[in-house]
Coordinates of C-alpha atoms in Angstrom, one line a residue:
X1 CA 62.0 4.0 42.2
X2 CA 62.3 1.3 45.1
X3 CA 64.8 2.3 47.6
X4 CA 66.3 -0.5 50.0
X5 CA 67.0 -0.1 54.2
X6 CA 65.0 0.1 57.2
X7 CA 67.4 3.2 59.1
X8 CA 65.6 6.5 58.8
X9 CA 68.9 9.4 58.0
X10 CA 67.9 13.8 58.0
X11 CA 66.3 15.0 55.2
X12 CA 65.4 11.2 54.0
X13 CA 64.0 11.2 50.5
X14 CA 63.0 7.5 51.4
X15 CA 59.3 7.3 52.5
X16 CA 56.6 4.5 51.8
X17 CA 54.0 5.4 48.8
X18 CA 52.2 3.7 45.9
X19 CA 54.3 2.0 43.4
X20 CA 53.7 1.6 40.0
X21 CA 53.2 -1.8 40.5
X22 CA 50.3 -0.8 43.4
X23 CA 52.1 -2.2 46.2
X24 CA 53.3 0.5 49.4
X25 CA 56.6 0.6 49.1
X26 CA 60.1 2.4 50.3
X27 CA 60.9 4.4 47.2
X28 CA 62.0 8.5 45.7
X29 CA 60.5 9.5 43.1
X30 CA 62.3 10.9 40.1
X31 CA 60.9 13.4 37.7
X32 CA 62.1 13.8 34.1
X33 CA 61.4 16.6 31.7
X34 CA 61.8 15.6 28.3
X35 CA 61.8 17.2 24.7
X36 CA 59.0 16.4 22.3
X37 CA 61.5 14.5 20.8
X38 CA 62.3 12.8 23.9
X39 CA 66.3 14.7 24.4
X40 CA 66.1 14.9 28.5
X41 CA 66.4 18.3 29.8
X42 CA 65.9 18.2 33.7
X43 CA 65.1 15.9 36.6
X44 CA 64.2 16.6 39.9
X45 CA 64.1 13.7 43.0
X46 CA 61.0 14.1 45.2
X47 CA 60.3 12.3 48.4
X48 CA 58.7 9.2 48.0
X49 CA 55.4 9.8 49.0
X50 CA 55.3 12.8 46.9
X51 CA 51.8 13.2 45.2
X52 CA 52.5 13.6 41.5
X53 CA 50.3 16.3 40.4
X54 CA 52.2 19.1 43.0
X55 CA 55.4 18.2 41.5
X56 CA 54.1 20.0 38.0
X57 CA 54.1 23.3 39.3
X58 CA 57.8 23.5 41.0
X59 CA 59.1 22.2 37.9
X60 CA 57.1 23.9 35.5
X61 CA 58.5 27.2 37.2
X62 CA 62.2 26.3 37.3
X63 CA 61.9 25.3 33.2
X64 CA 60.8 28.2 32.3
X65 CA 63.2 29.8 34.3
X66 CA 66.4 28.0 33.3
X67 CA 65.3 27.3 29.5
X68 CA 63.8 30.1 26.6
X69 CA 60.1 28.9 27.0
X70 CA 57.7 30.7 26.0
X71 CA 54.3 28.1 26.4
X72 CA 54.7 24.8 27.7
X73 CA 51.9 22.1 27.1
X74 CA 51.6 19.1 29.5
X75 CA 50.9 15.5 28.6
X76 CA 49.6 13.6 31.0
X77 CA 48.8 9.9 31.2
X78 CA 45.7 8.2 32.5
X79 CA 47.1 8.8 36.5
X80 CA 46.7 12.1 36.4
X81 CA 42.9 13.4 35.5
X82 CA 40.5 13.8 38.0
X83 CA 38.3 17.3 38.9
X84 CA 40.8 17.7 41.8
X85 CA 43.2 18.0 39.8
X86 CA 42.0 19.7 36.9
X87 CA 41.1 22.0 39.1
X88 CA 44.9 22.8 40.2
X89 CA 46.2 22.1 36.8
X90 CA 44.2 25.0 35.5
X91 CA 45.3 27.1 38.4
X92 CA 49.0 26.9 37.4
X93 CA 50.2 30.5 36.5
X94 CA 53.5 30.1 34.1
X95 CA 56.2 33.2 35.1
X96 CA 54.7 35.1 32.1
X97 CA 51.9 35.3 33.2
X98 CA 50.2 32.4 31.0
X99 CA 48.4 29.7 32.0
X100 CA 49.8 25.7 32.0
X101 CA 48.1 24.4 28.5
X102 CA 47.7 20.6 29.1
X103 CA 46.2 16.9 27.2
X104 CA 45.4 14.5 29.6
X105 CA 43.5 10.8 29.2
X106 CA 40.8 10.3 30.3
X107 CA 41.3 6.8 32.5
X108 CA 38.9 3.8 31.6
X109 CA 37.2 3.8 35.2
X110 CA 36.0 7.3 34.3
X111 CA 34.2 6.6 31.3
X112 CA 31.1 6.0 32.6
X113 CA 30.7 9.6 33.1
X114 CA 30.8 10.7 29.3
X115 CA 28.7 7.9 28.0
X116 CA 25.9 10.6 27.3
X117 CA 28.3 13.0 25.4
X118 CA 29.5 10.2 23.7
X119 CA 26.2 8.4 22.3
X120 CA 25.4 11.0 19.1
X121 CA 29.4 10.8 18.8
X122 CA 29.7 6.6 18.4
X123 CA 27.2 6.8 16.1
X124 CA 29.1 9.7 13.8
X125 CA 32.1 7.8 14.2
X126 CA 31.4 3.8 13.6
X127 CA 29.6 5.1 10.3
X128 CA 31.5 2.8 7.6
X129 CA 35.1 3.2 9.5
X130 CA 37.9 1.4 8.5
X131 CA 40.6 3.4 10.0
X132 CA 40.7 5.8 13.2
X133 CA 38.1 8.5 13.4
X134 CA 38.5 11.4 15.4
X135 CA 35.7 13.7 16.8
X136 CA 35.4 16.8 19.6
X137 CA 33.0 17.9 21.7
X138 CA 32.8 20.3 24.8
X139 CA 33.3 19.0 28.4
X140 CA 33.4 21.1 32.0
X141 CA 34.4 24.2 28.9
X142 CA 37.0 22.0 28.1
X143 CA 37.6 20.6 25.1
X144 CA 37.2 16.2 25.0
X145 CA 39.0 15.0 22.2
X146 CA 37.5 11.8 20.9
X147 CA 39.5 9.1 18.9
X148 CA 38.0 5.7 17.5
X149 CA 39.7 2.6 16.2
X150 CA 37.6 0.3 15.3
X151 CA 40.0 -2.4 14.6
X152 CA 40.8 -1.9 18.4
X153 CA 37.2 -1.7 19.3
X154 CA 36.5 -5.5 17.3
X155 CA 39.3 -7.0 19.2
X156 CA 38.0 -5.4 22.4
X157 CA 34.8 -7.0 22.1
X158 CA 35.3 -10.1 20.6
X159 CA 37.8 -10.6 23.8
X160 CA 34.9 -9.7 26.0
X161 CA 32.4 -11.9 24.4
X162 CA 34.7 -15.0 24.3
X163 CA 35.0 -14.3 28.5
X164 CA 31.3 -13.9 28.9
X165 CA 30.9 -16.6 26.9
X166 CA 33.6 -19.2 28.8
X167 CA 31.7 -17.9 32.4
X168 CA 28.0 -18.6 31.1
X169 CA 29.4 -22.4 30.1
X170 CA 31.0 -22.4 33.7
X171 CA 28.1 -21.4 35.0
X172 CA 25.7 -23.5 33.4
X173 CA 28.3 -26.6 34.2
X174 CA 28.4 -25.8 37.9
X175 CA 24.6 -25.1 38.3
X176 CA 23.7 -28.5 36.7
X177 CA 26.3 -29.9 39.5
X178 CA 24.0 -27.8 42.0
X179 CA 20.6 -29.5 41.4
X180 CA 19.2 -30.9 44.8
X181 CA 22.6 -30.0 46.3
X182 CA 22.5 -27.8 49.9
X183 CA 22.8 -24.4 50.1
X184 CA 26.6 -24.5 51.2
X185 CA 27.6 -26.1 48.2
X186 CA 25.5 -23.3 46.4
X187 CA 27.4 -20.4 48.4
X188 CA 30.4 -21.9 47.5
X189 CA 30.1 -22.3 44.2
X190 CA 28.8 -18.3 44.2
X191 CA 31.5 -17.1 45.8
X192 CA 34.0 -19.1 43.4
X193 CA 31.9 -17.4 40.1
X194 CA 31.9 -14.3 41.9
X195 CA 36.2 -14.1 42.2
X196 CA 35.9 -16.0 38.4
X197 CA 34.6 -12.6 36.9
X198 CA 36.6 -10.7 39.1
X199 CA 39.5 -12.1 37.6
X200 CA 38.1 -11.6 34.1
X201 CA 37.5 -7.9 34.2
X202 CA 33.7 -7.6 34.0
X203 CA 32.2 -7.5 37.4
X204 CA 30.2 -4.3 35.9
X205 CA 29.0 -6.3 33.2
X206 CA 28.4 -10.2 35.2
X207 CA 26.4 -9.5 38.4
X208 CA 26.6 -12.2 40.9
X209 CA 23.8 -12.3 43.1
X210 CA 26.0 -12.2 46.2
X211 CA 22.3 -11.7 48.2
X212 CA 20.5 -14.8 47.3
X213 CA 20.7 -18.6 48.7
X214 CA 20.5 -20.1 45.4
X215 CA 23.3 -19.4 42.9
X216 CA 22.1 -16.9 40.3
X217 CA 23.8 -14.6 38.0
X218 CA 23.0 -12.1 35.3
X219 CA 24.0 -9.7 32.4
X220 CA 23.4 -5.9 32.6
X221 CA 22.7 -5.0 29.2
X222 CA 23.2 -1.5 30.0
X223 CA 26.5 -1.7 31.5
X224 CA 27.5 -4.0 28.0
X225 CA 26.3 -1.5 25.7
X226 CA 27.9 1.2 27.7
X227 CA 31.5 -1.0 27.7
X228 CA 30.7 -1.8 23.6
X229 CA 30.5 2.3 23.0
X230 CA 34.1 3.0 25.1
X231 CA 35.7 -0.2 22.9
X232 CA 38.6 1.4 20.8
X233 CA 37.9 4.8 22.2
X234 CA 40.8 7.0 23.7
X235 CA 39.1 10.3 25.6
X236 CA 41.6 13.5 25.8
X237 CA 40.9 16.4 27.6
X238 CA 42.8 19.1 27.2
X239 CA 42.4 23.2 27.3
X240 CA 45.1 23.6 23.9
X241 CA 43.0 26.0 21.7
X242 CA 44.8 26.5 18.5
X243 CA 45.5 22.8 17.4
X244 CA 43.6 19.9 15.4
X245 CA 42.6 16.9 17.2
X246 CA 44.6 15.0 14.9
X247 CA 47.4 17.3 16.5
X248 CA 46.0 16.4 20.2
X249 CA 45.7 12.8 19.5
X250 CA 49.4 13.1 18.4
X251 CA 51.1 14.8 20.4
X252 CA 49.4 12.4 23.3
X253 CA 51.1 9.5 21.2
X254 CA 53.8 10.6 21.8
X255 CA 54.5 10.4 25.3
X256 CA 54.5 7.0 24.6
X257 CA 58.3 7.7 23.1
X258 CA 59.3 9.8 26.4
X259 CA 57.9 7.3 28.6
X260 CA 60.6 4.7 26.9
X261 CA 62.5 6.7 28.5
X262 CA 61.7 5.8 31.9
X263 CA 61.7 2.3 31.0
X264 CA 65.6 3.0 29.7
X265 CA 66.8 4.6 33.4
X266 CA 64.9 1.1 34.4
X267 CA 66.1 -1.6 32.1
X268 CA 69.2 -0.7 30.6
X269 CA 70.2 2.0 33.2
X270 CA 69.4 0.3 35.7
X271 CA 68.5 3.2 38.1
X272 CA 66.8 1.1 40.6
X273 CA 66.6 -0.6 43.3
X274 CA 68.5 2.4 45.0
X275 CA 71.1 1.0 47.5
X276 CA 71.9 4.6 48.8
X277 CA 70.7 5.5 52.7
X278 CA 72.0 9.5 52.2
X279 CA 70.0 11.8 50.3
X280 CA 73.0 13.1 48.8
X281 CA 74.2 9.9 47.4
X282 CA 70.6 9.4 46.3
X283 CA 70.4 12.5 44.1
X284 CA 73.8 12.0 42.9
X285 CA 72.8 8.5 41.3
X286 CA 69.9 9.7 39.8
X287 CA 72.3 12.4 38.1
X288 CA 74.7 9.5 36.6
X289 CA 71.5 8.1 35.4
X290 CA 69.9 11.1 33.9
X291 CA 73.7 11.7 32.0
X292 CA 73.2 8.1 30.9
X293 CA 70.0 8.4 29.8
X294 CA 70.8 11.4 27.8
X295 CA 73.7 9.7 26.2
X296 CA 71.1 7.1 25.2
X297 CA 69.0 9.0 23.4
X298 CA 71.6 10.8 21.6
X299 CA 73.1 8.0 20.6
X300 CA 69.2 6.8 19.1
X301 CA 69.1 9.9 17.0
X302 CA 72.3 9.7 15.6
X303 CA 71.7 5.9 14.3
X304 CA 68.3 7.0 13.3
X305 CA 70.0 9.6 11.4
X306 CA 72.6 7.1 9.8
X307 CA 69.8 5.3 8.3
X308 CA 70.8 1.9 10.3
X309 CA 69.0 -0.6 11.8
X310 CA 70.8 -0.8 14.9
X311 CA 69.1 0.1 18.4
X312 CA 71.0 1.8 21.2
X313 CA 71.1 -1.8 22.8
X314 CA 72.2 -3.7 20.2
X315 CA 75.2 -0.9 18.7
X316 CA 76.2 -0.8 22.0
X317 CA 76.3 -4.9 22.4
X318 CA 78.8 -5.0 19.1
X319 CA 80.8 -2.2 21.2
X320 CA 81.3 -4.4 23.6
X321 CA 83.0 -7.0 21.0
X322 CA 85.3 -4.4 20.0
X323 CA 89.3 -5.6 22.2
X324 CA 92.3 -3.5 21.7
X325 CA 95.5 -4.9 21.8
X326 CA 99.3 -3.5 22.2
X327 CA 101.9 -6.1 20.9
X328 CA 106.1 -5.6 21.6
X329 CA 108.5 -7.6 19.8
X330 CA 111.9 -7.8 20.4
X331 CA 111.6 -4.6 22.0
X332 CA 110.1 -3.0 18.9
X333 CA 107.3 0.0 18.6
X334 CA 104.6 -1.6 20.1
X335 CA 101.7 -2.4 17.5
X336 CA 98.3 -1.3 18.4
X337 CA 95.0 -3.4 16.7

């Protein structure tokens, strides 16, 4: 969460670190345990520069301590996975003497490592598929969890072959412009194609010939066929041993609900920017926000549960209609409405 100020105050919970956005910035960060359901049950404010990963431990040990659980199961989003931190994630010893169960995403710029695990695997799951297929496999004794849409995987590709497409015709136009022109023009116009697939995504895909005085491009047919077997694919990794991958897949869906959360505490809460300098002030904001946000999602289950239509937002938009009046006349009982 961005935090505002230049002064520096003891025990500062105010340092620069990687935003969301991928910008260095002044900011806390702000942990939030949720429910499967998504009913928030702790938070936790961490410095700023706080790495996430050694935040899981700390709070995984005062859960368990202040609520009756028995097993607790991590979802993680794509930020998380790498063999650092699998490494430390397994590590994790619950109070009980368990171990942390976790399903983590694999992110996209990893793929490239399973693309021999998942070769015999496409070919199992593109097999006549209309809807989501899901398949497993074994990875670092691990289990990888494989689902496959392949209405995601058409729009994938036909969005990568429409860019390919538009940057061979800009090519083509631009090189015909470059006949018996000088070399500068020819490293300009390189450089210019070179930021054009940048921009587009597919710099693994597009190689620029960054080397060569003449402007030259081509396709790596590997690296296409690699990005056409990852289209519509979502890659889990998790150690859970007693549950389906239909049940992995799912309950990885669902972090998509908790993290609406976050985007409640910063939308409609409006938790940040944090104007605070004292750490004290800081935490205490964050606690109004966390009661709000747990007001929020109460109040979602119970219109869910009323069959209505209304969201949080817009119930709580008609509340705001609502005016009470007191009337006196003639020195009557006043009249309430």
């Amino acid at each position: 969460i961005r935090a505002s100020g230049l002064s520096q105050q003891d025990g500062d919970l105010r340092h620069f670190g990687m935003a969301k956005e991928g910008l260095i910035a002044r900011q806390v960060m702000l942990g939030v345990v949720q429910t499967a359901q998504g009913l928030p049950l702790y938070h936790e404010v961490f410095d700023g520069n706080t790495a996430e990963v050694t935040t899981l431990n700390p709070i995984i040990e005062k859960i368990v301590q202040r609520f009756p659980v028995k097993r607790v199961i991590a979802v993680a989003d794509r930020g998380l996975l790498s063999t650092d931190n699998l490494t430390e994630l397994q590590a994790i010893t619950l109070p009980g003497g368990g171990h942390l169960e976790f399903i983590l995403a694999v992110p996209g710029r990893r793929y490239a490592d399973f693309v021999d695990l998942l070769g015999p695997l496409h070919a199992a799951q593109c097999a006549d598929a209309a809807q989501e297929v899901l398949t497993e496999t074994r990875w670092n004794d691990l289990r990888l969890v494989v689902a496959h849409d392949p209405q995601v995987a058409l729009e994938a590709g036909t969005k990568r072959n429409r860019r390919i497409e538009a940057l061979e015709q800009q090519a083509a136009q631009w090189t015909g412009k470059l006949d018996a022109q000088d070399s500068a023009k020819d490293s300009r116009a390189r450089a210019r194609f070179y930021r054009e697939v940048c921009e587009a995504h597919l710099a693994r895909i597009v190689k620029v010939d960054l080397k060569s005085e003449l402007f030259s491009y081509g396709i790596d047919e590997r690296a296409l066929a690699h990005a056409r077997l990852m289209d519509g694919k979502l890659l889990l990794v998790t150690n859970v041993s007693d549950v389906t991958p239909a049940e992995v897949v799912g309950r990885y869906k669902s972090l998509a609900d908790i993290e609406r959360g976050f985007r409640v505490l910063k939308s409609e809460i409006e938790i940040g920017p944090i104007y605070h300098r004292l750490p004290g002030r800081i935490r205490a904001h964050a606690s109004i926000c966390f009661m709000a946000l747990i007001l929020y999602r109460v109040m979602r289950t119970r219109l869910h549960a009323s069959d209505t239509a209304l969201s949080p937002e817009r119930a709580l938009a008609q509340l705001r209609r609502i005016q009470h009046h007191r009337i006196t006349l003639n020195d009557s009982q006043p009249v309430a409405g």
